[in-house]
Amino acid sequence: MPDAPMPSDDRIKAHLMTAQDLGRTLDRMAQQIIERFAPEAAASPPDTFALVGMQTRGVHLARRLQRRIEAQTGLELPLGLLDVTMYRDDVRLRLEQPEIQTTRIPFDVTDREIVLVDDVVFTGRTGRAALDALMDRGRPATIQFLTIIDRQHRELPISVDIVGREVPTLPGEEVRVRVEEVDDEDGVWLVQAPASRPSADDGR
């Protein structure tokens, strides 16, 4: 399921993060990942850790985290791209042909410490789909979930390990995380979606 853009009929209720805020949040998250490296481990973090970005914006956020970690440590963590469309529990209920994006994980996930990166977590259903997709590829040592915004309102018992900001939302509200690579700007907005349009998906 592709991420929702900022439809012109959305009514902006709050500007939650500026570009500077998002940058500072990613700096802090990169540091939190580095703190998870075991200093006494025999193997180097690139051999034991990996970042997996969820399509679409999670991929770009994961790539930014990869660059920040490399700038601070000199270590380049492996980076994977994951599309969970076919693992969603509602894929067969949708009438439209699903748009499948690239999944490319160029490393063995078995026994790795995986950091799964998404822009927004809401009901937990997209996170559940991502877990299924990763487990189909092997048996990771751990999977930790990182997200810029946690909207809460879980429908499944999915928790977040590293979160940029918790934003409780009301029915009809959605969160838009925008990144330069896709949207030509960085930032996070809380919007009131028109009642005629159903909520975009779990991620928003």
PDB file of C-alpha atoms in Angstrom:
ATOM      1  CA  MET A   1       0.000   0.000   0.000  1.00  0.00           C
ATOM      2  CA  PRO A   2       1.671   3.256  -1.095  1.00  0.00           C
ATOM      3  CA  ASP A   3       1.888   6.063   1.394  1.00  0.00           C
ATOM      4  CA  ALA A   4      -0.699   8.787   1.127  1.00  0.00           C
ATOM      5  CA  PRO A   5       0.384  12.096  -0.371  1.00  0.00           C
ATOM      6  CA  MET A   6      -1.054  15.405   0.888  1.00  0.00           C
ATOM      7  CA  PRO A   7      -4.376  15.627  -0.972  1.00  0.00           C
ATOM      8  CA  SER A   8      -5.436  19.163  -1.740  1.00  0.00           C
ATOM      9  CA  ASP A   9      -8.730  18.688   0.121  1.00  0.00           C
ATOM     10  CA  ASP A  10      -7.009  17.842   3.412  1.00  0.00           C
ATOM     11  CA  ARG A  11      -7.447  20.472   6.114  1.00  0.00           C
ATOM     12  CA  ILE A  12      -4.210  21.019   8.014  1.00  0.00           C
ATOM     13  CA  LYS A  13      -4.807  21.026  11.778  1.00  0.00           C
ATOM     14  CA  ALA A  14      -1.227  21.182  13.033  1.00  0.00           C
ATOM     15  CA  HIS A  15       2.345  21.302  11.769  1.00  0.00           C
ATOM     16  CA  LEU A  16       3.848  18.639  14.014  1.00  0.00           C
ATOM     17  CA  MET A  17       7.464  18.704  12.801  1.00  0.00           C
ATOM     18  CA  THR A  18       9.427  21.122  10.656  1.00  0.00           C
ATOM     19  CA  ALA A  19      12.277  19.917   8.443  1.00  0.00           C
ATOM     20  CA  GLN A  20      14.661  20.833  11.263  1.00  0.00           C
ATOM     21  CA  ASP A  21      12.591  18.882  13.784  1.00  0.00           C
ATOM     22  CA  LEU A  22      12.615  15.823  11.535  1.00  0.00           C
ATOM     23  CA  GLY A  23      16.382  16.083  11.116  1.00  0.00           C
ATOM     24  CA  ARG A  24      16.934  16.326  14.866  1.00  0.00           C
ATOM     25  CA  THR A  25      14.603  13.362  15.412  1.00  0.00           C
ATOM     26  CA  LEU A  26      16.573  11.230  12.951  1.00  0.00           C
ATOM     27  CA  ASP A  27      19.833  12.278  14.654  1.00  0.00           C
ATOM     28  CA  ARG A  28      18.459  11.071  17.983  1.00  0.00           C
ATOM     29  CA  MET A  29      17.154   7.829  16.494  1.00  0.00           C
ATOM     30  CA  ALA A  30      20.505   7.085  14.845  1.00  0.00           C
ATOM     31  CA  GLN A  31      22.163   7.522  18.237  1.00  0.00           C
ATOM     32  CA  GLN A  32      19.630   5.151  19.821  1.00  0.00           C
ATOM     33  CA  ILE A  33      20.482   2.499  17.225  1.00  0.00           C
ATOM     34  CA  ILE A  34      24.217   2.973  17.825  1.00  0.00           C
ATOM     35  CA  GLU A  35      23.656   2.496  21.560  1.00  0.00           C
ATOM     36  CA  ARG A  36      22.273  -0.964  20.743  1.00  0.00           C
ATOM     37  CA  PHE A  37      25.616  -2.068  19.288  1.00  0.00           C
ATOM     38  CA  ALA A  38      27.361  -4.464  21.655  1.00  0.00           C
ATOM     39  CA  PRO A  39      30.851  -2.953  22.231  1.00  0.00           C
ATOM     40  CA  GLU A  40      32.344  -6.277  23.320  1.00  0.00           C
ATOM     41  CA  ALA A  41      30.902  -8.281  20.422  1.00  0.00           C
ATOM     42  CA  ALA A  42      33.406 -10.144  18.255  1.00  0.00           C
ATOM     43  CA  ALA A  43      31.502  -9.359  15.061  1.00  0.00           C
ATOM     44  CA  SER A  44      31.232  -5.850  13.625  1.00  0.00           C
ATOM     45  CA  PRO A  45      27.745  -4.214  13.604  1.00  0.00           C
ATOM     46  CA  PRO A  46      27.519  -4.361   9.770  1.00  0.00           C
ATOM     47  CA  ASP A  47      27.763  -8.149  10.128  1.00  0.00           C
ATOM     48  CA  THR A  48      25.086  -8.369  12.800  1.00  0.00           C
ATOM     49  CA  PHE A  49      22.715  -5.390  12.299  1.00  0.00           C
ATOM     50  CA  ALA A  50      20.655  -4.195   9.338  1.00  0.00           C
ATOM     51  CA  LEU A  51      18.082  -1.523   8.527  1.00  0.00           C
ATOM     52  CA  VAL A  52      14.923  -2.421   6.622  1.00  0.00           C
ATOM     53  CA  GLY A  53      12.835   0.478   5.310  1.00  0.00           C
ATOM     54  CA  MET A  54       9.155  -0.052   4.560  1.00  0.00           C
ATOM     55  CA  GLN A  55       7.959   1.329   1.247  1.00  0.00           C
ATOM     56  CA  THR A  56       7.675   4.157   0.524  1.00  0.00           C
ATOM     57  CA  ARG A  57       8.843   6.793   2.952  1.00  0.00           C
ATOM     58  CA  GLY A  58      10.299   4.311   5.398  1.00  0.00           C
ATOM     59  CA  VAL A  59      12.902   3.437   2.771  1.00  0.00           C
ATOM     60  CA  HIS A  60      14.113   7.043   2.555  1.00  0.00           C
ATOM     61  CA  LEU A  61      14.078   7.449   6.324  1.00  0.00           C
ATOM     62  CA  ALA A  62      16.100   4.235   6.721  1.00  0.00           C
ATOM     63  CA  ARG A  63      18.624   5.487   4.157  1.00  0.00           C
ATOM     64  CA  ARG A  64      19.009   8.741   6.108  1.00  0.00           C
ATOM     65  CA  LEU A  65      19.552   6.783   9.321  1.00  0.00           C
ATOM     66  CA  GLN A  66      22.156   4.648   7.537  1.00  0.00           C
ATOM     67  CA  ARG A  67      24.067   7.794   6.508  1.00  0.00           C
ATOM     68  CA  ARG A  68      23.871   9.296   9.994  1.00  0.00           C
ATOM     69  CA  ILE A  69      25.150   6.108  11.613  1.00  0.00           C
ATOM     70  CA  GLU A  70      28.006   5.921   9.124  1.00  0.00           C
ATOM     71  CA  ALA A  71      28.901   9.576   9.791  1.00  0.00           C
ATOM     72  CA  GLN A  72      29.087   8.924  13.545  1.00  0.00           C
ATOM     73  CA  THR A  73      30.761   5.513  13.563  1.00  0.00           C
ATOM     74  CA  GLY A  74      32.311   4.926  10.143  1.00  0.00           C
ATOM     75  CA  LEU A  75      30.161   1.779   9.900  1.00  0.00           C
ATOM     76  CA  GLU A  76      27.797   1.241   6.973  1.00  0.00           C
ATOM     77  CA  LEU A  77      24.879  -0.958   8.020  1.00  0.00           C
ATOM     78  CA  PRO A  78      23.225  -3.077   5.329  1.00  0.00           C
ATOM     79  CA  LEU A  79      19.958  -1.606   4.057  1.00  0.00           C
ATOM     80  CA  GLY A  80      16.919  -3.499   2.804  1.00  0.00           C
ATOM     81  CA  LEU A  81      13.721  -2.319   1.083  1.00  0.00           C
ATOM     82  CA  LEU A  82      10.431  -3.977   1.982  1.00  0.00           C
ATOM     83  CA  ASP A  83       6.975  -3.803   0.400  1.00  0.00           C
ATOM     84  CA  VAL A  84       4.319  -5.541   2.523  1.00  0.00           C
ATOM     85  CA  THR A  85       1.338  -5.131   0.198  1.00  0.00           C
ATOM     86  CA  MET A  86       0.833  -8.852  -0.420  1.00  0.00           C
ATOM     87  CA  TYR A  87       1.147  -9.617   3.312  1.00  0.00           C
ATOM     88  CA  ARG A  88      -1.616  -7.205   4.352  1.00  0.00           C
ATOM     89  CA  ASP A  89      -4.683  -8.877   5.853  1.00  0.00           C
ATOM     90  CA  ASP A  90      -6.995  -6.786   3.658  1.00  0.00           C
ATOM     91  CA  VAL A  91      -5.285  -7.343   0.313  1.00  0.00           C
ATOM     92  CA  ARG A  92      -8.021  -9.691  -0.900  1.00  0.00           C
ATOM     93  CA  LEU A  93     -10.764  -7.336   0.234  1.00  0.00           C
ATOM     94  CA  ARG A  94      -9.628  -4.473  -1.940  1.00  0.00           C
ATOM     95  CA  LEU A  95     -11.209  -4.145  -5.364  1.00  0.00           C
ATOM     96  CA  GLU A  96      -8.331  -2.260  -6.944  1.00  0.00           C
ATOM     97  CA  GLN A  97      -5.273  -4.052  -8.260  1.00  0.00           C
ATOM     98  CA  PRO A  98      -2.597  -3.584  -5.597  1.00  0.00           C
ATOM     99  CA  GLU A  99       0.476  -1.572  -6.581  1.00  0.00           C
ATOM    100  CA  ILE A 100       3.534  -3.619  -5.687  1.00  0.00           C
ATOM    101  CA  GLN A 101       6.776  -1.779  -5.000  1.00  0.00           C
ATOM    102  CA  THR A 102      10.334  -3.033  -4.769  1.00  0.00           C
ATOM    103  CA  THR A 103      11.398  -5.489  -2.099  1.00  0.00           C
ATOM    104  CA  ARG A 104      15.161  -5.935  -2.026  1.00  0.00           C
ATOM    105  CA  ILE A 105      16.926  -7.385   1.008  1.00  0.00           C
ATOM    106  CA  PRO A 106      20.497  -8.142  -0.096  1.00  0.00           C
ATOM    107  CA  PHE A 107      21.537  -9.972   3.078  1.00  0.00           C
ATOM    108  CA  ASP A 108      20.546 -13.016   5.079  1.00  0.00           C
ATOM    109  CA  VAL A 109      18.115 -11.935   7.809  1.00  0.00           C
ATOM    110  CA  THR A 110      18.757 -15.049   9.903  1.00  0.00           C
ATOM    111  CA  ASP A 111      20.475 -14.233  13.205  1.00  0.00           C
ATOM    112  CA  ARG A 112      20.608 -10.503  12.367  1.00  0.00           C
ATOM    113  CA  GLU A 113      19.418  -7.635  14.568  1.00  0.00           C
ATOM    114  CA  ILE A 114      16.865  -5.981  12.261  1.00  0.00           C
ATOM    115  CA  VAL A 115      15.665  -2.391  12.702  1.00  0.00           C
ATOM    116  CA  LEU A 116      12.380  -2.035  10.805  1.00  0.00           C
ATOM    117  CA  VAL A 117      11.740   1.590   9.760  1.00  0.00           C
ATOM    118  CA  ASP A 118       8.359   3.145   8.946  1.00  0.00           C
ATOM    119  CA  ASP A 119       7.061   6.699   8.937  1.00  0.00           C
ATOM    120  CA  VAL A 120       3.799   6.215  10.897  1.00  0.00           C
ATOM    121  CA  VAL A 121       2.382   3.375  12.978  1.00  0.00           C
ATOM    122  CA  PHE A 122      -1.340   3.296  13.715  1.00  0.00           C
ATOM    123  CA  THR A 123      -3.385   0.100  14.062  1.00  0.00           C
ATOM    124  CA  GLY A 124      -0.368  -2.221  13.858  1.00  0.00           C
ATOM    125  CA  ARG A 125      -1.646  -4.160  10.850  1.00  0.00           C
ATOM    126  CA  THR A 126       1.131  -2.936   8.520  1.00  0.00           C
ATOM    127  CA  GLY A 127       3.706  -3.801  11.192  1.00  0.00           C
ATOM    128  CA  ARG A 128       2.241  -7.298  11.467  1.00  0.00           C
ATOM    129  CA  ALA A 129       2.493  -7.695   7.693  1.00  0.00           C
ATOM    130  CA  ALA A 130       6.147  -6.603   7.812  1.00  0.00           C
ATOM    131  CA  LEU A 131       6.927  -9.185  10.484  1.00  0.00           C
ATOM    132  CA  ASP A 132       5.385 -11.920   8.346  1.00  0.00           C
ATOM    133  CA  ALA A 133       7.373 -10.766   5.296  1.00  0.00           C
ATOM    134  CA  LEU A 134      10.653 -10.790   7.216  1.00  0.00           C
ATOM    135  CA  MET A 135       9.989 -14.146   8.889  1.00  0.00           C
ATOM    136  CA  ASP A 136       9.382 -15.678   5.459  1.00  0.00           C
ATOM    137  CA  ARG A 137      13.007 -14.851   4.661  1.00  0.00           C
ATOM    138  CA  GLY A 138      14.613 -16.366   7.720  1.00  0.00           C
ATOM    139  CA  ARG A 139      14.796 -16.122  11.477  1.00  0.00           C
ATOM    140  CA  PRO A 140      16.163 -12.764  12.636  1.00  0.00           C
ATOM    141  CA  ALA A 141      17.813 -12.616  16.055  1.00  0.00           C
ATOM    142  CA  THR A 142      15.590  -9.615  16.884  1.00  0.00           C
ATOM    143  CA  ILE A 143      13.311  -7.201  15.061  1.00  0.00           C
ATOM    144  CA  GLN A 144      13.022  -3.714  16.534  1.00  0.00           C
ATOM    145  CA  PHE A 145      10.420  -1.319  15.205  1.00  0.00           C
ATOM    146  CA  LEU A 146      11.274   2.357  14.600  1.00  0.00           C
ATOM    147  CA  THR A 147       8.750   4.967  13.535  1.00  0.00           C
ATOM    148  CA  ILE A 148       8.691   8.739  13.276  1.00  0.00           C
ATOM    149  CA  ILE A 149       5.075   9.046  14.496  1.00  0.00           C
ATOM    150  CA  ASP A 150       3.062   6.690  16.706  1.00  0.00           C
ATOM    151  CA  ARG A 151      -0.644   7.470  16.321  1.00  0.00           C
ATOM    152  CA  GLN A 152      -1.558   4.752  18.863  1.00  0.00           C
ATOM    153  CA  HIS A 153      -5.069   3.173  18.476  1.00  0.00           C
ATOM    154  CA  ARG A 154      -3.642  -0.350  18.044  1.00  0.00           C
ATOM    155  CA  GLU A 155      -5.845  -3.139  16.726  1.00  0.00           C
ATOM    156  CA  LEU A 156      -3.029  -5.686  17.036  1.00  0.00           C
ATOM    157  CA  PRO A 157      -0.404  -6.068  19.809  1.00  0.00           C
ATOM    158  CA  ILE A 158       2.434  -4.373  17.892  1.00  0.00           C
ATOM    159  CA  SER A 159       4.763  -2.173  19.949  1.00  0.00           C
ATOM    160  CA  VAL A 160       7.335   0.413  18.892  1.00  0.00           C
ATOM    161  CA  ASP A 161      10.910   0.318  20.202  1.00  0.00           C
ATOM    162  CA  ILE A 162      12.179   3.672  18.894  1.00  0.00           C
ATOM    163  CA  VAL A 163       9.636   6.456  18.332  1.00  0.00           C
ATOM    164  CA  GLY A 164      10.085  10.041  17.253  1.00  0.00           C
ATOM    165  CA  ARG A 165       6.842  11.379  18.691  1.00  0.00           C
ATOM    166  CA  GLU A 166       3.571  10.005  19.999  1.00  0.00           C
ATOM    167  CA  VAL A 167       0.558  11.827  18.525  1.00  0.00           C
ATOM    168  CA  PRO A 168      -2.847  10.625  19.755  1.00  0.00           C
ATOM    169  CA  THR A 169      -5.342  11.228  16.978  1.00  0.00           C
ATOM    170  CA  LEU A 170      -9.112  11.464  16.663  1.00  0.00           C
ATOM    171  CA  PRO A 171     -11.376   9.714  14.139  1.00  0.00           C
ATOM    172  CA  GLY A 172     -10.967  11.371  10.758  1.00  0.00           C
ATOM    173  CA  GLU A 173      -7.531  12.735  11.536  1.00  0.00           C
ATOM    174  CA  GLU A 174      -4.491  11.487   9.641  1.00  0.00           C
ATOM    175  CA  VAL A 175      -0.774  12.119   9.830  1.00  0.00           C
ATOM    176  CA  ARG A 176       1.312  13.052   6.799  1.00  0.00           C
ATOM    177  CA  VAL A 177       5.058  12.490   6.995  1.00  0.00           C
ATOM    178  CA  ARG A 178       6.630  14.109   3.938  1.00  0.00           C
ATOM    179  CA  VAL A 179      10.198  13.614   2.785  1.00  0.00           C
ATOM    180  CA  GLU A 180      12.166  15.523   0.171  1.00  0.00           C
ATOM    181  CA  GLU A 181      12.902  12.408  -1.879  1.00  0.00           C
ATOM    182  CA  VAL A 182       9.187  11.878  -2.591  1.00  0.00           C
ATOM    183  CA  ASP A 183       7.396  15.095  -1.696  1.00  0.00           C
ATOM    184  CA  ASP A 184      10.018  17.837  -2.283  1.00  0.00           C
ATOM    185  CA  GLU A 185       9.787  18.884   1.361  1.00  0.00           C
ATOM    186  CA  ASP A 186      10.405  17.516   4.838  1.00  0.00           C
ATOM    187  CA  GLY A 187       7.954  17.737   7.708  1.00  0.00           C
ATOM    188  CA  VAL A 188       5.026  16.175   9.516  1.00  0.00           C
ATOM    189  CA  TRP A 189       1.452  17.414   9.520  1.00  0.00           C
ATOM    190  CA  LEU A 190      -1.786  16.446  11.282  1.00  0.00           C
ATOM    191  CA  VAL A 191      -4.715  16.794   8.890  1.00  0.00           C
ATOM    192  CA  GLN A 192      -8.472  16.351   8.910  1.00  0.00           C
ATOM    193  CA  ALA A 193      -9.311  14.132   5.981  1.00  0.00           C
ATOM    194  CA  PRO A 194     -12.621  14.738   4.178  1.00  0.00           C
ATOM    195  CA  ALA A 195     -15.401  12.497   5.478  1.00  0.00           C
ATOM    196  CA  SER A 196     -16.062  11.264   1.941  1.00  0.00           C
ATOM    197  CA  ARG A 197     -12.621   9.713   1.686  1.00  0.00           C
ATOM    198  CA  PRO A 198     -11.850   6.633   3.759  1.00  0.00           C
ATOM    199  CA  SER A 199      -8.765   6.642   5.949  1.00  0.00           C
ATOM    200  CA  ALA A 200      -5.736   5.919   3.745  1.00  0.00           C
ATOM    201  CA  ASP A 201      -4.375   2.833   5.514  1.00  0.00           C
ATOM    202  CA  ASP A 202      -2.835   1.576   8.690  1.00  0.00           C
ATOM    203  CA  GLY A 203       0.340   3.548   8.239  1.00  0.00           C
ATOM    204  CA  ARG A 204      -1.250   6.938   8.326  1.00  0.00           C
TER     205      ARG A 204
END
